[in-house]
Structure formats: C-alpha cells, structure tokens
XYZ file of C-alpha atoms in Angstrom:
406
model
C 0.000 0.000 0.000
C 1.048 3.629 -0.563
C 0.338 6.558 1.723
C -0.056 10.173 0.667
C 3.573 11.040 1.458
C 4.887 8.713 -1.241
C 6.227 6.094 1.133
C 5.868 2.393 0.450
C 4.383 0.238 3.172
C 4.497 -3.489 3.655
C 2.076 -5.293 5.912
C 3.824 -8.155 7.642
C 0.962 -8.993 9.919
C 1.758 -7.502 13.278
C 4.479 -5.167 11.892
C 4.265 -2.620 9.096
C 7.570 -1.641 7.458
C 7.690 1.696 5.705
C 10.435 2.727 3.288
C 10.748 6.352 2.291
C 11.534 6.429 -1.421
C 13.240 9.772 -0.996
C 15.762 8.418 1.498
C 17.790 6.215 -0.839
C 20.795 4.559 0.710
C 19.177 4.336 4.154
C 18.102 1.095 5.743
C 15.263 0.597 8.154
C 15.626 -1.645 11.163
C 12.322 -2.635 12.700
C 12.216 -5.326 15.371
C 15.593 -6.639 14.152
C 14.535 -6.838 10.473
C 16.739 -4.749 8.133
C 15.418 -3.764 4.742
C 17.863 -2.233 2.190
C 16.722 -0.194 -0.756
C 17.795 -2.144 -3.909
C 18.341 1.118 -5.798
C 20.774 2.306 -3.135
C 22.621 -1.024 -3.231
C 22.959 -0.797 -7.012
C 24.265 2.765 -6.767
C 26.865 1.661 -4.204
C 28.112 -1.147 -6.475
C 28.376 1.244 -9.418
C 30.376 3.660 -7.267
C 32.787 0.881 -6.202
C 33.235 -0.273 -9.808
C 33.937 3.269 -10.949
C 36.459 3.780 -8.140
C 38.360 0.602 -9.054
C 38.710 1.901 -12.603
C 40.403 5.064 -11.375
C 44.229 4.763 -11.909
C 44.964 6.801 -8.790
C 42.778 4.574 -6.636
C 44.393 1.448 -8.098
C 47.887 2.865 -7.526
C 47.083 3.655 -3.902
C 45.663 0.169 -3.424
C 48.765 -1.418 -4.989
C 51.060 0.617 -2.728
C 49.118 -0.588 0.281
C 49.411 -4.221 -0.847
C 53.151 -3.812 -1.548
C 53.662 -2.536 1.987
C 52.086 -5.701 3.334
C 54.574 -7.958 1.506
C 57.192 -9.411 3.838
C 55.413 -8.365 7.004
C 55.256 -10.856 9.801
C 52.036 -12.775 10.181
C 52.368 -12.707 13.955
C 52.593 -16.501 14.167
C 56.116 -16.586 15.634
C 55.270 -13.892 18.174
C 52.220 -15.857 19.284
C 54.167 -19.044 20.067
C 54.360 -20.185 23.707
C 57.565 -19.301 25.567
C 58.692 -22.922 25.692
C 58.485 -23.153 21.869
C 60.292 -19.826 21.427
C 63.059 -21.211 23.637
C 63.489 -24.165 21.266
C 63.592 -21.825 18.258
C 66.480 -19.972 19.915
C 68.340 -23.275 20.181
C 67.849 -23.867 16.443
C 69.238 -20.410 15.710
C 72.359 -21.214 17.710
C 72.766 -24.409 15.682
C 72.381 -22.315 12.531
C 75.182 -19.971 13.628
C 77.481 -22.948 14.225
C 76.586 -24.314 10.794
C 77.471 -20.954 9.238
C 80.836 -20.942 11.007
C 81.584 -24.438 9.690
C 80.497 -23.338 6.204
C 82.987 -20.463 6.357
C 85.775 -22.956 7.154
C 84.645 -25.038 4.192
C 85.085 -22.079 1.836
C 88.519 -21.353 3.304
C 89.598 -24.894 2.434
C 88.104 -24.499 -1.043
C 90.290 -21.412 -1.482
C 93.339 -23.436 -0.455
C 92.437 -26.015 -3.100
C 92.138 -23.232 -5.675
C 95.640 -22.080 -4.769
C 96.936 -25.633 -5.160
C 95.340 -26.261 -8.549
C 96.189 -22.786 -9.846
C 99.842 -23.829 -9.787
C 98.966 -26.955 -11.764
C 97.102 -24.888 -14.387
C 100.120 -22.630 -14.930
C 101.797 -24.987 -17.420
C 98.685 -25.084 -19.619
C 98.200 -21.323 -19.458
C 101.855 -20.825 -20.399
C 101.345 -23.016 -23.490
C 98.256 -21.005 -24.360
C 100.231 -17.771 -24.135
C 103.032 -19.153 -26.335
C 100.580 -20.151 -29.070
C 98.625 -16.875 -28.880
C 101.774 -14.745 -29.136
C 103.359 -16.944 -31.809
C 106.323 -17.869 -29.641
C 105.606 -21.562 -30.270
C 103.848 -23.368 -33.113
C 101.606 -26.169 -31.773
C 102.366 -29.724 -32.864
C 100.120 -31.720 -35.195
C 98.914 -33.813 -32.266
C 98.049 -30.639 -30.331
C 95.938 -29.465 -33.267
C 93.889 -32.647 -33.681
C 90.263 -31.716 -33.015
C 87.099 -33.291 -34.376
C 84.447 -30.805 -35.447
C 81.814 -30.536 -38.151
C 83.487 -27.386 -39.497
C 86.747 -29.263 -40.103
C 84.896 -32.085 -41.868
C 83.142 -29.595 -44.162
C 86.464 -27.961 -45.003
C 88.019 -31.345 -45.881
C 85.045 -32.204 -48.118
C 85.295 -28.873 -49.937
C 89.011 -29.387 -50.507
C 88.428 -32.836 -52.017
C 85.727 -31.484 -54.329
C 87.981 -28.665 -55.483
C 90.836 -31.073 -56.087
C 88.676 -33.443 -58.128
C 87.192 -30.587 -60.138
C 90.663 -29.394 -61.033
C 89.776 -25.769 -60.502
C 92.896 -24.010 -61.741
C 91.882 -20.686 -60.251
C 91.436 -22.224 -56.851
C 94.794 -23.948 -57.089
C 96.428 -20.695 -58.086
C 94.795 -18.972 -55.123
C 96.055 -21.679 -52.768
C 99.562 -21.220 -54.108
C 99.315 -17.476 -53.532
C 98.109 -18.070 -49.993
C 101.113 -20.274 -49.313
C 103.449 -17.565 -50.543
C 101.841 -14.942 -48.342
C 103.350 -14.505 -44.884
C 100.974 -16.030 -42.306
C 100.191 -13.991 -39.170
C 102.059 -14.789 -35.987
C 100.079 -16.591 -33.299
C 96.403 -15.631 -32.961
C 95.995 -11.898 -33.668
C 93.775 -9.859 -31.326
C 93.010 -12.939 -29.230
C 92.334 -11.129 -25.949
C 90.815 -8.037 -27.562
C 88.304 -10.281 -29.333
C 87.444 -11.952 -26.021
C 86.896 -8.619 -24.285
C 84.763 -7.428 -27.194
C 82.668 -10.612 -27.102
C 81.662 -10.170 -23.451
C 79.034 -7.480 -22.963
C 80.052 -6.213 -19.515
C 83.664 -5.854 -20.728
C 82.850 -4.557 -24.201
C 80.930 -1.660 -22.659
C 84.167 -0.519 -21.008
C 86.210 -0.432 -24.221
C 86.441 2.813 -26.190
C 87.834 3.227 -29.703
C 91.017 4.804 -28.332
C 91.584 1.711 -26.135
C 91.788 -0.795 -28.988
C 95.290 0.104 -30.273
C 96.565 -0.506 -26.738
C 94.611 -3.729 -26.195
C 96.103 -5.062 -29.431
C 99.258 -5.467 -27.330
C 97.515 -7.553 -24.636
C 99.259 -10.940 -24.698
C 97.891 -12.733 -21.652
C 95.584 -12.476 -18.647
C 96.359 -14.502 -15.523
C 95.064 -14.864 -11.982
C 97.211 -15.274 -8.871
C 95.488 -16.462 -5.701
C 96.549 -14.954 -2.392
C 97.779 -17.566 0.042
C 97.651 -17.132 3.797
C 95.066 -15.728 6.161
C 93.785 -13.019 3.790
C 91.725 -14.522 0.976
C 91.895 -12.800 -2.385
C 93.307 -12.836 -5.890
C 95.195 -10.622 -8.329
C 94.449 -10.281 -12.034
C 97.508 -9.772 -14.233
C 97.287 -8.205 -17.703
C 100.494 -8.851 -19.677
C 101.346 -6.438 -22.514
C 103.992 -6.453 -25.209
C 106.176 -3.368 -25.670
C 104.042 -0.492 -26.932
C 103.964 3.266 -27.498
C 101.496 3.980 -24.697
C 103.004 2.940 -21.346
C 106.140 1.324 -20.006
C 104.481 -1.284 -17.750
C 104.873 -4.893 -18.884
C 102.120 -6.018 -16.487
C 99.073 -4.173 -15.139
C 97.504 -5.611 -11.988
C 94.176 -5.455 -10.174
C 93.886 -7.048 -6.721
C 90.736 -8.106 -4.892
C 90.503 -8.762 -1.161
C 87.903 -11.263 0.021
C 86.245 -12.273 3.265
C 84.836 -15.644 4.227
C 83.470 -15.220 7.710
C 79.982 -14.480 9.002
C 79.177 -10.984 10.207
C 78.913 -11.065 14.005
C 75.952 -8.679 13.879
C 74.162 -10.554 11.093
C 75.495 -14.142 10.834
C 72.501 -15.416 8.870
C 73.327 -13.158 5.901
C 76.460 -15.217 5.122
C 76.315 -16.790 1.658
C 79.974 -17.616 1.080
C 83.120 -15.622 0.299
C 82.592 -12.042 -0.821
C 84.848 -9.389 -2.307
C 85.231 -6.531 0.159
C 87.722 -4.233 -1.598
C 89.911 -3.836 -4.661
C 93.065 -1.958 -5.587
C 94.647 -1.175 -8.929
C 98.088 -0.094 -10.030
C 99.838 2.981 -11.368
C 100.081 3.052 -15.152
C 103.280 4.723 -16.325
C 101.901 6.495 -19.372
C 104.236 7.854 -21.979
C 103.980 11.575 -22.674
C 100.707 12.500 -24.350
C 99.436 8.887 -24.406
C 97.235 8.771 -21.293
C 93.827 7.770 -22.680
C 92.164 7.960 -19.250
C 92.443 11.754 -19.238
C 91.474 14.391 -21.779
C 92.048 18.115 -22.094
C 89.042 20.325 -22.729
C 89.049 24.005 -23.685
C 86.489 26.387 -22.269
C 85.769 30.084 -22.725
C 85.750 32.128 -19.525
C 84.221 35.611 -19.407
C 85.349 38.287 -16.952
C 82.300 39.587 -15.060
C 83.533 43.161 -14.717
C 85.502 43.855 -17.889
C 83.482 41.599 -20.176
C 86.636 40.191 -21.741
C 86.952 36.480 -22.501
C 89.822 34.079 -22.312
C 90.344 30.439 -23.228
C 91.237 28.065 -20.399
C 92.185 24.403 -20.558
C 91.150 21.775 -18.065
C 92.122 18.119 -17.675
C 89.221 15.787 -16.880
C 88.720 12.036 -16.676
C 88.024 10.271 -19.958
C 86.034 7.070 -20.491
C 88.466 4.190 -20.961
C 88.929 0.493 -20.267
C 92.062 1.430 -18.337
C 90.028 3.170 -15.633
C 89.537 -0.431 -14.483
C 92.967 -0.141 -12.850
C 91.870 2.883 -10.787
C 88.827 1.567 -8.887
C 86.777 3.766 -6.551
C 87.851 3.663 -2.939
C 85.527 1.783 -0.634
C 84.202 3.336 2.585
C 86.029 3.083 5.869
C 84.808 0.321 8.156
C 81.483 1.323 9.661
C 81.064 4.330 7.357
C 78.062 4.719 5.084
C 78.481 4.668 1.306
C 76.435 6.657 -1.190
C 74.412 4.872 -3.878
C 76.681 5.891 -6.783
C 79.855 4.613 -5.105
C 78.085 1.438 -4.016
C 76.960 0.834 -7.606
C 80.488 1.400 -8.968
C 82.028 -0.930 -6.381
C 79.432 -3.616 -7.052
C 80.089 -3.462 -10.816
C 83.857 -3.559 -10.248
C 83.595 -6.629 -8.001
C 81.323 -8.362 -10.509
C 83.751 -7.760 -13.385
C 86.769 -8.960 -11.395
C 84.952 -12.113 -10.327
C 83.787 -12.783 -13.905
C 87.307 -12.467 -15.340
C 88.677 -14.808 -12.687
C 85.907 -17.431 -12.814
C 84.952 -17.403 -16.503
C 87.312 -15.559 -18.831
C 90.706 -16.855 -17.728
C 89.812 -20.571 -17.423
C 87.781 -20.638 -20.693
C 89.479 -17.980 -22.807
C 89.420 -19.874 -26.128
C 85.673 -20.516 -25.799
C 85.009 -16.802 -25.331
C 87.235 -16.139 -28.349
C 85.163 -18.482 -30.536
C 81.880 -17.368 -28.933
C 80.904 -20.836 -27.682
C 81.056 -19.812 -24.015
C 78.856 -16.797 -24.728
C 76.131 -19.096 -26.065
C 76.408 -21.207 -22.897
C 76.054 -18.074 -20.738
C 72.942 -17.045 -22.671
C 71.355 -20.462 -22.123
C 72.077 -20.194 -18.389
C 70.490 -16.727 -18.236
C 67.381 -17.966 -20.053
C 67.090 -20.848 -17.590
C 67.317 -18.458 -14.644
C 64.613 -16.229 -16.143
C 62.307 -19.209 -16.643
C 62.888 -20.336 -13.053
C 62.067 -16.841 -11.805
C 58.848 -16.773 -13.831
C 57.887 -20.163 -12.428
C 58.465 -18.986 -8.874
C 56.283 -15.924 -9.472
C 53.527 -18.169 -10.772
C 53.790 -20.392 -7.711
C 53.510 -17.371 -5.431
C 50.399 -16.197 -7.238
C 48.802 -19.626 -6.819
C 49.646 -19.762 -3.126
C 48.251 -16.272 -2.565
C 45.006 -17.275 -4.261
C 42.470 -18.029 -1.474
C 40.832 -20.650 -3.715
C 44.128 -22.409 -4.485
C 44.173 -26.103 -3.573
C 47.635 -27.763 -3.906
C 46.072 -31.213 -4.069
C 44.264 -30.250 -7.272
C 47.204 -28.582 -8.949
C 48.575 -30.926 -11.568
C 48.927 -34.230 -9.757
C 51.937 -35.413 -7.750
C 54.596 -33.024 -6.469
C 58.090 -33.268 -7.939
C 60.704 -35.258 -6.086
C 63.747 -33.540 -4.640
C 66.976 -34.285 -6.486
C 70.471 -33.999 -5.102
C 73.175 -32.772 -7.400
C-alpha cells in the first residue's frame, strides 16, 4: 500500500515496514529486520566499480598491498615461551653451521691455490701459441668438429674438379706470410663479453692489441683474495709490462648478522699505477672552455684536464668506505660493478678464454640466463597460486616433484 507522502508500506501482519523512497541509501531496522533499498545497493556497487577503474585509486591500493609484503604474520610472536626457547636453540645451531660453512670455503680457497699452480703450465702453453712464440704440434691441433669435416670435403671437391683458379689462389696463400700466433686474441674476447665490451672505447683498442695474456694469482695465507695480471707487449702507450688489479675477500659471518652469510665475498679492490708515456694517457682528456670576466666583459680560453672514459680506468677503482662508514648509492653501484667484473674475469674468462674467443662460451652463458629467467617466472607463478584463497595444492597438476640432489 502507498500513503499520501509517497512512502511504500508493507504489511507483515503484526508489523508494518515503511520505506521512504526519498531516502535512498538508508536502511530501516524494525524489530531486528533490516530492509535495504535495492536502488541504493545498485548505486553503491556502481560507485565501487567506478572507483576501481580510477588509476589513482588502483595505484594507492597497490602501494598498500606492496607494503604488506614481507610483514610478519604474527605466528612466531604468538608461540608459547617454551616453543620460542626451542627456536632460539635452532638459531644457535644455525650460527654454528654458518661458522663451519665459512671454514669449508677457506679450504676451497686453499684447493684453488693448489690447482692454480697446476694450471700454470697449460696457461703458459696457451700464451706461447697466442703470441706466436711456439707453433703447436700436429697432435696438439687434432680436433674433431663438423666445421673441419666440411672444409676437408670442400678441398676434395675442389681437387677433383681441377679448378685451376682455386689452385692458383692456394699457391698465392702459401706464398703470403701467415700472421704470428692468434691476432687480437684477448681483444676479441673482451669485445665478445658485454660487460667488458661496454668498457672499451675506440682509443683503447690500439693498446689492447698489445695484450698478450691475462692470468690470476690467488693470495695464500690468512687473507683470501686474488690478483688479475694483464700482460702487454712493448708499446707506445706505457712502459708497464704487467698491469695488476687485486681483490681482497672475506669468508666469515658478520657477528651482527650471521645469517646473511652466503659464502666468500669481495670486500675491496686496488689497482696499479700506469706509467703512461707523454701525451698517451687515454684515461684523461684536455678540454678548452671560454671564460668571461664579469667586470671587464673580456673572454679568455682556459684548458682543463678531466677524466676520460676508458677500459684502463679499471685499474683505478673507486675507494671503498672506511669500516662502519656509510656509502652513497653511486659509489656502491660502482664498487658492485667492479667486483662483478673482477669475479667474472677470474671465474669465466681466464679458465675458458678460447671458448670466449670463438663465442661458444657466450652461447652457454645465454642459455644459463634464459634458464634463470624461466625459473624466476615459475616462482612468481607459484607465489600467485599460493596467494590465491581458492588455491588447492592437491588439485594442482597431480603429484609433487621429487627432490633431487646434485
């Protein structure tokens, strides 16, 4: 029924509920019975939908959710004291494990020192062949590959065909003086590796043409570390025969944060002084700038020496902070990049130089990076499933994978 004021009434027997059509969004509670205006409910839903389409609202919501990531659930804090006591015992066991792990890495370093001496003979042979000091024997050069087989097949075909021009060309090639060793061996390697290629400028290449060998020397004794040695032939740029870069390492847990230990880490690096010949220092450049006198209005030309981009800045690394001192973001980024490059040269370039020269090792690195990216994507997917309130592990693709030891 409808009264004169435009209000709707419902007769429920003993109770009459009246809803004022002009009061949308309000609910009426009579004797514990709540009646909501359907028009008001619809308007509320439309408002929520519109709000969720607003980029600013979504951004604010995302920021709020991001702030919740990594926060404690409160489960550990809610444990009984007797259980917390046992957890403390496990943490003490973990610290002891970390201390033993540090000793393990120290012994690994000692093994590296031992085997580095055994590798020296092979690296010396490599240097002799690269520089042309020694010609490898026929047995040293025996290597089965599809490329060699294709070359042999082509030679047989040419011989059978009796191609006089080809024969003449072969004779000319024999008469020509063959290059000594393997030209630009190390420069090619540096150019093939992205993080090293980015460091090389055009004015560096004539100098790096003289790079004959790169070695690593491990530091023996209590202080872990290693030194990279870059051996150069006589050149017109500097008098040094060897340029060095040393890295100091640490393999012990931090007393204030023992659980952050993940193995040996580089803590500092030091370069060497390059004895540049006059006018040949590629790490510095002279710039000319006009300077105007404020009072007289006259101008003069001044020269200023500033740092120049160069591969050889590698031997003048940024100084790390004093112990306990804070480091700014730029310096931290430079130090991190320097440590990464030094570690990469030691672990990858020096042991597998020929494979970086041919490009085979680069392909292997790319496959490894792709595998890591796929693993990361898989982990993100797993997290999304676990965060889904409707996710049921028992219904997700059958049996779980077995753990495998490597």
